[in-house]
Coordinates of C-alpha atoms and ligand atoms in Angstrom, one line a residue:
X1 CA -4.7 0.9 28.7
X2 CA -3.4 1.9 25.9
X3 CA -5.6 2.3 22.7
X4 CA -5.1 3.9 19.6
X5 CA -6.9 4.5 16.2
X6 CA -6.7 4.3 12.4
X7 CA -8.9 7.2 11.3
X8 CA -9.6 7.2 7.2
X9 CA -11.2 9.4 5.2
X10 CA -12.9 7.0 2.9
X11 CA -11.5 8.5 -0.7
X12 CA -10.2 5.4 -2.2
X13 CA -7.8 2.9 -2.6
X14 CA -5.6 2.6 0.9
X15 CA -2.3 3.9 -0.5
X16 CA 1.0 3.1 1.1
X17 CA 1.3 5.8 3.7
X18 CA -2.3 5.0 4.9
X19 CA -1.4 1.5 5.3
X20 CA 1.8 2.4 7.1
X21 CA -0.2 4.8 9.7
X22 CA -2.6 1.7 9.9
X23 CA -0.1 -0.5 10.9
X24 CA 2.0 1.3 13.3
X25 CA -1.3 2.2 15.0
X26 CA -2.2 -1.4 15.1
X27 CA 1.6 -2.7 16.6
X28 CA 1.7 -0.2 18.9
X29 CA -1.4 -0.9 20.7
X30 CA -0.5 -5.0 19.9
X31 CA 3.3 -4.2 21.6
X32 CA 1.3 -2.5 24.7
X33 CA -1.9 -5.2 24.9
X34 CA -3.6 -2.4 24.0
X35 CA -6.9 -1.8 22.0
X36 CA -6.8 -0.8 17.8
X37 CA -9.8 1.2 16.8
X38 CA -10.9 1.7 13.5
X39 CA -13.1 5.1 12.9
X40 CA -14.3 6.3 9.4
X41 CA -13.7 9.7 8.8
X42 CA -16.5 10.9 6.4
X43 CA -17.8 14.6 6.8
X44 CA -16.3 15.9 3.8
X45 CA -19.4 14.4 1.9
X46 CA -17.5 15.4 -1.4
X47 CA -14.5 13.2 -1.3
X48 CA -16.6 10.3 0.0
X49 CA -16.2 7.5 -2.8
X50 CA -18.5 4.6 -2.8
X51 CA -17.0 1.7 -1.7
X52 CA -14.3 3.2 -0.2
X53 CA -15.1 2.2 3.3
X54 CA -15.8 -1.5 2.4
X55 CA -12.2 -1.4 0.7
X56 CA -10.9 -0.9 4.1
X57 CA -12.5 -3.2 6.5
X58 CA -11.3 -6.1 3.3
X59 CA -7.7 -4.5 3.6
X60 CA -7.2 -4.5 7.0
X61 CA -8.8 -7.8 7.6
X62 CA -6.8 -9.2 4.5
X63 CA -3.6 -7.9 6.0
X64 CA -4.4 -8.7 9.7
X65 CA -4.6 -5.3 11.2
X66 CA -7.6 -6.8 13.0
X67 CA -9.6 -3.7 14.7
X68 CA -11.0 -4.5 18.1
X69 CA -13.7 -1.9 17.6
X70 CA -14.7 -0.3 14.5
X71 CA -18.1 0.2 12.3
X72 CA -18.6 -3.2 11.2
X73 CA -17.4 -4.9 14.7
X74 CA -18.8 -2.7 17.0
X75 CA -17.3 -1.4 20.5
X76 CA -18.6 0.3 23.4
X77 CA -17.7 3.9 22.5
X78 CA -19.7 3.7 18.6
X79 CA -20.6 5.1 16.5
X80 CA -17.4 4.2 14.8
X81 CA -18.8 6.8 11.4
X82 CA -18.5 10.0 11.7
X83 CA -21.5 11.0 9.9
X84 CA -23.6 9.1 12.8
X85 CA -22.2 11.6 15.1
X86 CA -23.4 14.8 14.1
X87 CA -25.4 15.4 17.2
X88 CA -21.9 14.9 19.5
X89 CA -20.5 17.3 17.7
X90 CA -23.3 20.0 17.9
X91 CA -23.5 19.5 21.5
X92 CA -19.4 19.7 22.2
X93 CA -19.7 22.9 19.9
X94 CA -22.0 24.6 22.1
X95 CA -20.2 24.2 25.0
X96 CA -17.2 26.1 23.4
X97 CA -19.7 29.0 22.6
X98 CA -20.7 28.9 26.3
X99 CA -17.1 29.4 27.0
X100 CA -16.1 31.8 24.7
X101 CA -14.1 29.2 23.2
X102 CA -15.7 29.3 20.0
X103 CA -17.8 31.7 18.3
X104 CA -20.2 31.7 15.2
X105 CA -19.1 33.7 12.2
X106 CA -21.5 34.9 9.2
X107 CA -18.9 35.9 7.2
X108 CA -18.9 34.8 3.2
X109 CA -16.7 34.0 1.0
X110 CA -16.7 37.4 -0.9
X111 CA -15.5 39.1 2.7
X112 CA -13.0 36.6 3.7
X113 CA -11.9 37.1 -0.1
X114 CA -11.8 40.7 0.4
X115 CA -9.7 40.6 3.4
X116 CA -7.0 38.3 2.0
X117 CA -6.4 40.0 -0.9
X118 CA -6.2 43.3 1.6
X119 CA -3.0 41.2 3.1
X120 CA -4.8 39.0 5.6
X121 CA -3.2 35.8 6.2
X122 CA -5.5 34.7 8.7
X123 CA -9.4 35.0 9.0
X124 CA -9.9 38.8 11.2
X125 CA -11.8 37.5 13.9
X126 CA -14.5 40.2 13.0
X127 CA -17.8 37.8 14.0
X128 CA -15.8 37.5 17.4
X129 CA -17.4 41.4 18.3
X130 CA -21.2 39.7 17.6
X131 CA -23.3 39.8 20.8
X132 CA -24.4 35.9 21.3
X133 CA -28.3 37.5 21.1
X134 CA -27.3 38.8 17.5
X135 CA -25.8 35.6 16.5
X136 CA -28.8 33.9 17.4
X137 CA -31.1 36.0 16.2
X138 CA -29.5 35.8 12.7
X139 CA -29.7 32.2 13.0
X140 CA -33.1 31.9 14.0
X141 CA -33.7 33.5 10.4
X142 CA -32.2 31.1 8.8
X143 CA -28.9 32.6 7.8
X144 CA -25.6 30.5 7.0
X145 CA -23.1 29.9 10.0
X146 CA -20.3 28.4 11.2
X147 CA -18.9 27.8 14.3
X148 CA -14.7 28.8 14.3
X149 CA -12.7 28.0 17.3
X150 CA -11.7 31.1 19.5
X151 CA -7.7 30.4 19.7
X152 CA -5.6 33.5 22.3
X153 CA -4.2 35.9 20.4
X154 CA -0.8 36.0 22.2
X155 CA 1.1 33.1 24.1
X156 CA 2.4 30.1 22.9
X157 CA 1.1 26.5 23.1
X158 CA 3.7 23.9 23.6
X159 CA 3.3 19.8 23.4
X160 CA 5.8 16.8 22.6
X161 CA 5.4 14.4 20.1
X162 CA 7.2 11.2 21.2
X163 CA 8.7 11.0 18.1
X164 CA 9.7 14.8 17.5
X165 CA 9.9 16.0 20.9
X166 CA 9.1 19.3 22.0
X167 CA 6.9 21.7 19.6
X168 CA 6.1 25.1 20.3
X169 CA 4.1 27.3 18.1
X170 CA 2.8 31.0 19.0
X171 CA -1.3 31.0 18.9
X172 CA -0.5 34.4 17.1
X173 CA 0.5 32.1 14.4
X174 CA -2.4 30.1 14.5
X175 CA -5.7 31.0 12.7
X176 CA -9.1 30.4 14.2
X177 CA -10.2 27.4 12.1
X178 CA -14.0 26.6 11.2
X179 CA -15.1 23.9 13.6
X180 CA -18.5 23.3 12.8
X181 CA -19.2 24.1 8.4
X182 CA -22.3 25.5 7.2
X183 CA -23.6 22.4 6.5
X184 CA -23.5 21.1 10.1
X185 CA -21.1 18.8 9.9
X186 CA -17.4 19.3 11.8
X187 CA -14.6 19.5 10.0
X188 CA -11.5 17.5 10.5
X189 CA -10.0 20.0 12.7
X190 CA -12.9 19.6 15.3
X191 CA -14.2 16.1 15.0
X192 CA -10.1 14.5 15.7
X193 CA -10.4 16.2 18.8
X194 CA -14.1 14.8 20.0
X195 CA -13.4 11.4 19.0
X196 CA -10.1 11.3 19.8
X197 CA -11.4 11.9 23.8
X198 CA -14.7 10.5 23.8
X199 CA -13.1 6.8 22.4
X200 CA -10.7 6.8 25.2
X201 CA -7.5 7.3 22.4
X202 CA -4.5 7.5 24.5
X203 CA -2.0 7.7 21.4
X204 CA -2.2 9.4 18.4
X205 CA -0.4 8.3 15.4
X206 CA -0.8 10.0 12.0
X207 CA 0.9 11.6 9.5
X208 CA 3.2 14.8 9.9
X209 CA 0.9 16.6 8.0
X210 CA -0.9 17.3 11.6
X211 CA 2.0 17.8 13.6
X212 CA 1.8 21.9 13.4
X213 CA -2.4 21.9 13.5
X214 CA -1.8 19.6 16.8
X215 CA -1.8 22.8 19.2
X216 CA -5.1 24.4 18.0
X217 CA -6.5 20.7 18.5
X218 CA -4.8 20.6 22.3
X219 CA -6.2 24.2 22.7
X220 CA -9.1 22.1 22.0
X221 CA -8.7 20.0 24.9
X222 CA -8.2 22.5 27.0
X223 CA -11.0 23.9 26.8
X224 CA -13.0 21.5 27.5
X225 CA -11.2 20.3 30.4
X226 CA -9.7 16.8 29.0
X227 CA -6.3 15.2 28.9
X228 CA -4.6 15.2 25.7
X229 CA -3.6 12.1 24.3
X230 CA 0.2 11.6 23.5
X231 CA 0.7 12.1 19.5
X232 CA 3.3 10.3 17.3
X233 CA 3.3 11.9 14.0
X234 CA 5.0 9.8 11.1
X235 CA 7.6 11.5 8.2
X236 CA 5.9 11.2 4.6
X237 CA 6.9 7.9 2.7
X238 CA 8.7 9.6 -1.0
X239 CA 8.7 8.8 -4.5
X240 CA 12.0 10.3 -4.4
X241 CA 14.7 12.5 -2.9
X242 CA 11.8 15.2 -3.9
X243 CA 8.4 13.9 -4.5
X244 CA 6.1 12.8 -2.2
X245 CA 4.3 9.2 -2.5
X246 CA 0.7 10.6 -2.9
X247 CA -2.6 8.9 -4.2
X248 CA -3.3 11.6 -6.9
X249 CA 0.1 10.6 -8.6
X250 CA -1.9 7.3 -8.7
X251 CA 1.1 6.0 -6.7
X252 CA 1.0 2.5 -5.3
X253 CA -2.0 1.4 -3.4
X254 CA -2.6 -2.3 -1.6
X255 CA -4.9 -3.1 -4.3
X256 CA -2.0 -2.7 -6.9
X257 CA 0.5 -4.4 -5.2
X258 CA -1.9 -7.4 -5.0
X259 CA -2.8 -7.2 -8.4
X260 CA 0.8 -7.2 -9.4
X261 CA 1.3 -10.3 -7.5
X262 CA 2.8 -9.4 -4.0
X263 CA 2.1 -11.3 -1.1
X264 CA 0.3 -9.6 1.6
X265 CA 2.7 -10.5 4.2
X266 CA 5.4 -9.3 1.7
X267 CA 3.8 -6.0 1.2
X268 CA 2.8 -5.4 5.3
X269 CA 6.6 -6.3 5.9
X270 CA 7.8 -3.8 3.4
X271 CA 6.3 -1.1 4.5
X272 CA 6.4 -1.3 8.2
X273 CA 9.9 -0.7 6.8
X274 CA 9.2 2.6 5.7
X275 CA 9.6 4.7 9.0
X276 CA 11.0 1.9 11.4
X277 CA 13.2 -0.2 11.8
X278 CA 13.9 -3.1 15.0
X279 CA 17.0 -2.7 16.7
X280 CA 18.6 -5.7 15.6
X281 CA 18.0 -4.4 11.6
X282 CA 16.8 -7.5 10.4
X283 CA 14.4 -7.1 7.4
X284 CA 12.0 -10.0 7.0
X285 CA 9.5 -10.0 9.9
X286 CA 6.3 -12.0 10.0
X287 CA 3.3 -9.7 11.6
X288 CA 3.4 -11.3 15.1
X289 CA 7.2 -10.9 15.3
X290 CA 6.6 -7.0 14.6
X291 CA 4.2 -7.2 17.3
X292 CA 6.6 -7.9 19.8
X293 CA 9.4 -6.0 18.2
X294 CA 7.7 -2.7 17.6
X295 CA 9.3 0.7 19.5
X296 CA 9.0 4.3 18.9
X297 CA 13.2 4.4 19.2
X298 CA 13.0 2.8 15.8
X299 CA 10.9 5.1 14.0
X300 CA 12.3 7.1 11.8
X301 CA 12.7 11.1 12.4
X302 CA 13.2 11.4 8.1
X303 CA 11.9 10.8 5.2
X304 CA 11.9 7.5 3.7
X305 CA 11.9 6.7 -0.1
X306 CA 10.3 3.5 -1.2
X307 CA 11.9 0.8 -3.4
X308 CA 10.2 -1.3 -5.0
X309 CA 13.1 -3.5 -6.2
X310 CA 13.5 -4.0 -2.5
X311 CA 10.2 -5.0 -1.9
X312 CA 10.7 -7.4 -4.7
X313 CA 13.5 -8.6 -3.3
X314 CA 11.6 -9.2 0.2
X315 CA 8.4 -11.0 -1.7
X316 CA 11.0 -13.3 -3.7
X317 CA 11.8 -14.2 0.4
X318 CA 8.0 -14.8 1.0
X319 CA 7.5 -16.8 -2.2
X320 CA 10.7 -19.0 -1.8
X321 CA 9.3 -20.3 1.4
X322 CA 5.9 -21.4 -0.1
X323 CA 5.5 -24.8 -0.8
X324 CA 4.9 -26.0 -4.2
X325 CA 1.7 -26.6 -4.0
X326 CA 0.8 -22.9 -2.2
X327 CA 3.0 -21.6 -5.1
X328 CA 0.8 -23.1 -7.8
X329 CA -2.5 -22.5 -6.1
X330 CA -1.4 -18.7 -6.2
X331 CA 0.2 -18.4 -9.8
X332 CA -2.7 -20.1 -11.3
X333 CA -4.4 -17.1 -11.4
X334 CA -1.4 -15.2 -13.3
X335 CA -1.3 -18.0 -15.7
X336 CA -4.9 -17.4 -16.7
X337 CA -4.1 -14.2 -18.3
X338 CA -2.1 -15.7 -20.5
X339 CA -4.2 -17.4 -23.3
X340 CA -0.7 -19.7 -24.9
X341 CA -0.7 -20.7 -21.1
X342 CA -3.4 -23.1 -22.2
X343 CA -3.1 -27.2 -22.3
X344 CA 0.2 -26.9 -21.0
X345 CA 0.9 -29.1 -17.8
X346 CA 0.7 -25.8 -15.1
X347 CA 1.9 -27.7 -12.2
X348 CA 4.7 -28.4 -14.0
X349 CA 5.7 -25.1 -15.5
X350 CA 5.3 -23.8 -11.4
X351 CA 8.2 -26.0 -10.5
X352 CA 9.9 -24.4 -12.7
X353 CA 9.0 -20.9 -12.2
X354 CA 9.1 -21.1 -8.8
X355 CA 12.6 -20.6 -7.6
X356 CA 12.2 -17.6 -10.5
X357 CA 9.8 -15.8 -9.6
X358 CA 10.1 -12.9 -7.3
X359 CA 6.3 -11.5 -7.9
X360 CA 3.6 -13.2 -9.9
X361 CA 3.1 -11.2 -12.6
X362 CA 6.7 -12.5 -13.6
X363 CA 5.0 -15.3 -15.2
X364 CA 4.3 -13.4 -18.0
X365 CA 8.1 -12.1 -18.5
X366 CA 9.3 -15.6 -17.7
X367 CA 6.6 -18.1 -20.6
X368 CA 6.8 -14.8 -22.8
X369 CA 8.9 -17.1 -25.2
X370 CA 6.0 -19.7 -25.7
X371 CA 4.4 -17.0 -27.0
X372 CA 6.7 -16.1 -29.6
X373 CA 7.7 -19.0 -30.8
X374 CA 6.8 -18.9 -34.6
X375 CA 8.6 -15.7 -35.0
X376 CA 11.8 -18.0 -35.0
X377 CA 15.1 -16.3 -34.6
X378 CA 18.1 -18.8 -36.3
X379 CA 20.4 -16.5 -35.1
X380 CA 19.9 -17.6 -31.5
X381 CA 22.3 -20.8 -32.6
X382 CA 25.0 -19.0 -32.5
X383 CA 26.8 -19.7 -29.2
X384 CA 30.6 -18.4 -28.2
X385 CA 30.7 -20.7 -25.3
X386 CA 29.5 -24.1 -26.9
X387 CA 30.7 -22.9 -30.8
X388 CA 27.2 -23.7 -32.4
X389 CA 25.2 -21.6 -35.4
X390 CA 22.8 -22.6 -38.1
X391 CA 24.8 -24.7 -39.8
X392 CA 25.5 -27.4 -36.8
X393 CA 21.6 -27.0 -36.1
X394 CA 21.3 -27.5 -39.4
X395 CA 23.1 -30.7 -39.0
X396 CA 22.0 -31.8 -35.9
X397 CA 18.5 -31.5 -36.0
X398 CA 17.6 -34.7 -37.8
X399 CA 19.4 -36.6 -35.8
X400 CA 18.1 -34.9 -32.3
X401 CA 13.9 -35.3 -33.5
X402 CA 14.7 -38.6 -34.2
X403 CA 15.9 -39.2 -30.6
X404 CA 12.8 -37.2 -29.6
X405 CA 10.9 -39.7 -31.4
X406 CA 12.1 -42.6 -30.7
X407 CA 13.8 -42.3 -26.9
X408 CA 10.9 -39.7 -25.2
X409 CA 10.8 -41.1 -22.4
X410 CA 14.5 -41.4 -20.9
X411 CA 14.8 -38.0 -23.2
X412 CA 17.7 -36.4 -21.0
X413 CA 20.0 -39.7 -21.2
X414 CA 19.3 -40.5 -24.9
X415 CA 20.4 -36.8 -25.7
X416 CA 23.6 -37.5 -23.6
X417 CA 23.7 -40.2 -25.3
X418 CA 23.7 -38.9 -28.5
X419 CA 26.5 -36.3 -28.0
X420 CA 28.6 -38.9 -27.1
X421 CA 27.7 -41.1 -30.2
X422 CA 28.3 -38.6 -32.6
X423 CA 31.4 -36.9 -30.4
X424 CA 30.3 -33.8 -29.8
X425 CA 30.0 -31.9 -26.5
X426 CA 26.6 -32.7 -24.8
X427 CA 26.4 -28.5 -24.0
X428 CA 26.5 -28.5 -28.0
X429 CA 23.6 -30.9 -28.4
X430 CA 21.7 -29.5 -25.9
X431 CA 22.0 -25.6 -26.9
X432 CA 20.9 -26.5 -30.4
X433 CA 17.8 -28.6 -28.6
X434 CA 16.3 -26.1 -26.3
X435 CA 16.9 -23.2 -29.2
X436 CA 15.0 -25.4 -31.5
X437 CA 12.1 -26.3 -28.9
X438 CA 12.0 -22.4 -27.5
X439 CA 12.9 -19.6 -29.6
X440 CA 14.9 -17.9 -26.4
X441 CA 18.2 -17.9 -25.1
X442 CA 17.4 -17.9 -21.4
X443 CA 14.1 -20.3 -20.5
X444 CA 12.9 -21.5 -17.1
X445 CA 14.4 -24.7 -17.5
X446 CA 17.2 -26.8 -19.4
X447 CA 16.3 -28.6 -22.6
X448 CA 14.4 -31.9 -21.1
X449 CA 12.4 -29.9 -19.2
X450 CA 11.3 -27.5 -21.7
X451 CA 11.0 -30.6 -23.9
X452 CA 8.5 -31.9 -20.8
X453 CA 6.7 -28.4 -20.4
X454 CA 5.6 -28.9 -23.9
X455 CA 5.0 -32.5 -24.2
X456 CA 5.9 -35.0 -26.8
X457 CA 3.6 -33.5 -29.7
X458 CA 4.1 -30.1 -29.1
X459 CA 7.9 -30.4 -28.8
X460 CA 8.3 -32.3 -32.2
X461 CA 6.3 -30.0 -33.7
X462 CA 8.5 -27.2 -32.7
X463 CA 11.6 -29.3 -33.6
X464 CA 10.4 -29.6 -37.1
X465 CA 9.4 -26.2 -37.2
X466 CA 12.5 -25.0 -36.4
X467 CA 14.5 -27.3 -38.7
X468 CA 12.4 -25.8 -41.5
X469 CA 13.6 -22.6 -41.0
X470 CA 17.1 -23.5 -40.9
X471 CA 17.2 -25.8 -43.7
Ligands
LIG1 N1 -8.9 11.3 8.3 C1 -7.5 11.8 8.4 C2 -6.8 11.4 7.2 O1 -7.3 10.5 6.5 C3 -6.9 11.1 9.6 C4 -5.9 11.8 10.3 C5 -5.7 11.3 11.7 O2 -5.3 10.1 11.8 O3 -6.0 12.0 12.7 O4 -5.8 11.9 6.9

């Protein structure tokens, strides 16, 4: 059965490319009716954030990459946390040393300092010479250690990645890396490997960052007599043609995207863009269609740059299907930020936003013009098309806050009206309405149903307000 794994280092927010290795992970066990394991990979106790690790449980649940086993689920090949497995790892360590396949090494940082700057480009396998008794001996008195892995100094070591095919590096180019660090804990380089085998991970998908330390890990597996798992390693997602997408640019994380009002299902859809594609290219995919879409053919041997405007464009997609209610329910949050939001009829203003909006914080861009009405502008009068300025406004305005007055409610046919009474073209009377009740040239809406955002009061008051200014 196929099962693979989603293996963070709990540092923070779940940037893109995590969520993208998250989610490929997740559709290609899904595609297979497979298992998705979730594993935390903690033993670098420095970068450990707090909270980090609950941040990704939320994520994943929120964006249904639902883990069949994982710290907080369970599963019968736990613990899930690396930390909890320190004792596995001693164990598997020791049975390298048995074999000669890893050794410990004394060395400190002032030697291995020494020998780079003498030219070395690779630690000098001096510990290597140590008889086992010696080692022990100097361990036994309490001396700092690690354990490095023993990789052959000639040959070549050879593996295919389903997505990159064949990859062949020579050992002579491979350095022997610390295994096990001073402070007991393994480092990535060792614990992949463990875990990997001991949670029954047929597939490995990660970023391409691993694809050239993947032979010392299969030299790994060798040694201790396992199958290696089949790897698919994953291009980088860029900023651009030359910058990488990386968290310590402070580049785009779930959490952002949320807060800047993309839908989940937008977001997971965009960025399962990012490195695949389905054969028949179509763009907007729901989760369970990606399930049974999903193929390595489609994913991507480049780089791919991510666009926001496009995934603006595909969230407009998700929020043009919502209904209005749904739409309102998940704006009214936005509009809350916005204090001359208040009193106004909200479920109203969504109808009108909502064929406008393309991500939620567009609410703010969109009523900015409430906002700003005071500051009022006669020179938006002036209009080529319909052949109004100041001086018609000027005109017109008694007239049209008397028909505000007096004809509210059948507002849109008394304004109509009106133009035709006084024989002038009802775009005329209108322009010089919704200029007087808004302050903008472009609004959400024509002039009745600006005139209804506001209500009765409010939209007189403006009226008068703006008449004042043109008198
Ligand atoms: N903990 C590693 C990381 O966050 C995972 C790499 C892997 O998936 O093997 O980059």
């Amino acid at each position: 059965m196929v099962r693979t794994r989603f293996a963070p280092s709990p540092t923070g927010f779940l940037h893109v490319g995590g969520l993208r290795t998250a989610l490929y992970a997740y559709l290609y066990a899904k595609k297979a009716d497979g298992k998705f394991i979730l594993r935390i990979e903690d033993t670098d106790l420095e970068r450990t954030v707090p909270g980090a690790v609950e941040l990704i449980y939320r994520t994943l649940n929120e964006t249904g990459l639902k883990y069949d086993e994982g710290p907080d689920v369970g599963g019968d090949f736990g613990p899930y946390v690396q930390t909890q497995r320190k004792e596995i790892y001693a164990e598997y360590a020791r049975k390298l040393i048995d074999s000669g396949d890893a050794y410990y090494c004394f060395c400190d940082k002032e030697r291995l300092e020494r020998i780079h700057n003498d030219g070395a480009t690779k630690y000098d396998k001096h510990c290597l010479k140590m008889s086992r008794e010696e080692a022990e001996k100097r361990i036994a008195a309490g001396e700092k250690y690690v354990i490095r892995q023993n990789i052959p100094e000639e040959g070549t070591t050879v593996y295919t990645d389903l997505v990159f095919g064949e990859i062949s590096v020579d050992c002579s180019d491979l350095e022997d890396n610390i295994l096990i660090k001073s402070d007991g804990y393994p480092t990535y380089n060792f614990a992949n490997v463990i875990d990997d085998h001991l949670m029954g991970i047929t597939h490995v998908i990660r970023g391409i960052e691993y694809l050239s330390s993947t032979p010392k890990y299969n030299l790994l597996y060798d040694a201790l007599g396992w199958e290696r798992p089949q790897y698919i390693h994953l291009q980088p997602i860029m900023r651009d043609a030359h910058q990488k997408l990386s968290k310590r640019h402070g580049d785009a994380n779930y959490e952002d995207f949320i807060a800047k009002g993309y839908l989940k299902d937008a977001i997971v859809n965009y960025i399962a863009l990012l490195g695949w594609s389905p054969k028949d290219n179509r763009e907007k995919l729901s989760l369970a269609e990606m399930e049974q879409l999903f193929s390595l053919d489609g994913v991507s041997k480049s780089a791919s740059i991510f666009d926001e405007a496009k995934m603006r464009w595909l969230n407009s997609q998700y929020i043009k299907e919502l209904d209005g209610a749904e739409f309102h329910k998940r704006a009214l949050p936005f509009y809350r930020q916005y204090d001359y939001l208040k009193g106004l009829d909200l479920e109203y203003l969504s109808s009108l936003l909502h064929s406008r909006t393309e991500i939620f914080t567009d609410v703010g861009k969109l009523t900015a013009f409430i906002a700003s009405f005071d500051d009022f502008d006669t020179g938006l009068f002036v209009n080529a098309k319909w052949k109004t300025d100041a001086a018609l406004a000027k005109k017109m305005l008694p007239d049209l806050i008397e028909v505000a007055e007096k004809e509210w409610d059948g507002l849109h046919d008394a304004l109509n009206a009106y133009a035709e009474r006084v024989g002038c073209k009802k775009g005329q009377a209108l322009w010089i309405f919704r200029i007087a009740l808004t302050n903008a040239a472009s609004t959400p809406g024509g002039a009745t149903e600006m005139a209804n955002l506001f209500g009765k009061t409010e939209s007189l008051r403006r009226l008068r307000y703006a008449y004042d200014k043109v008198k």
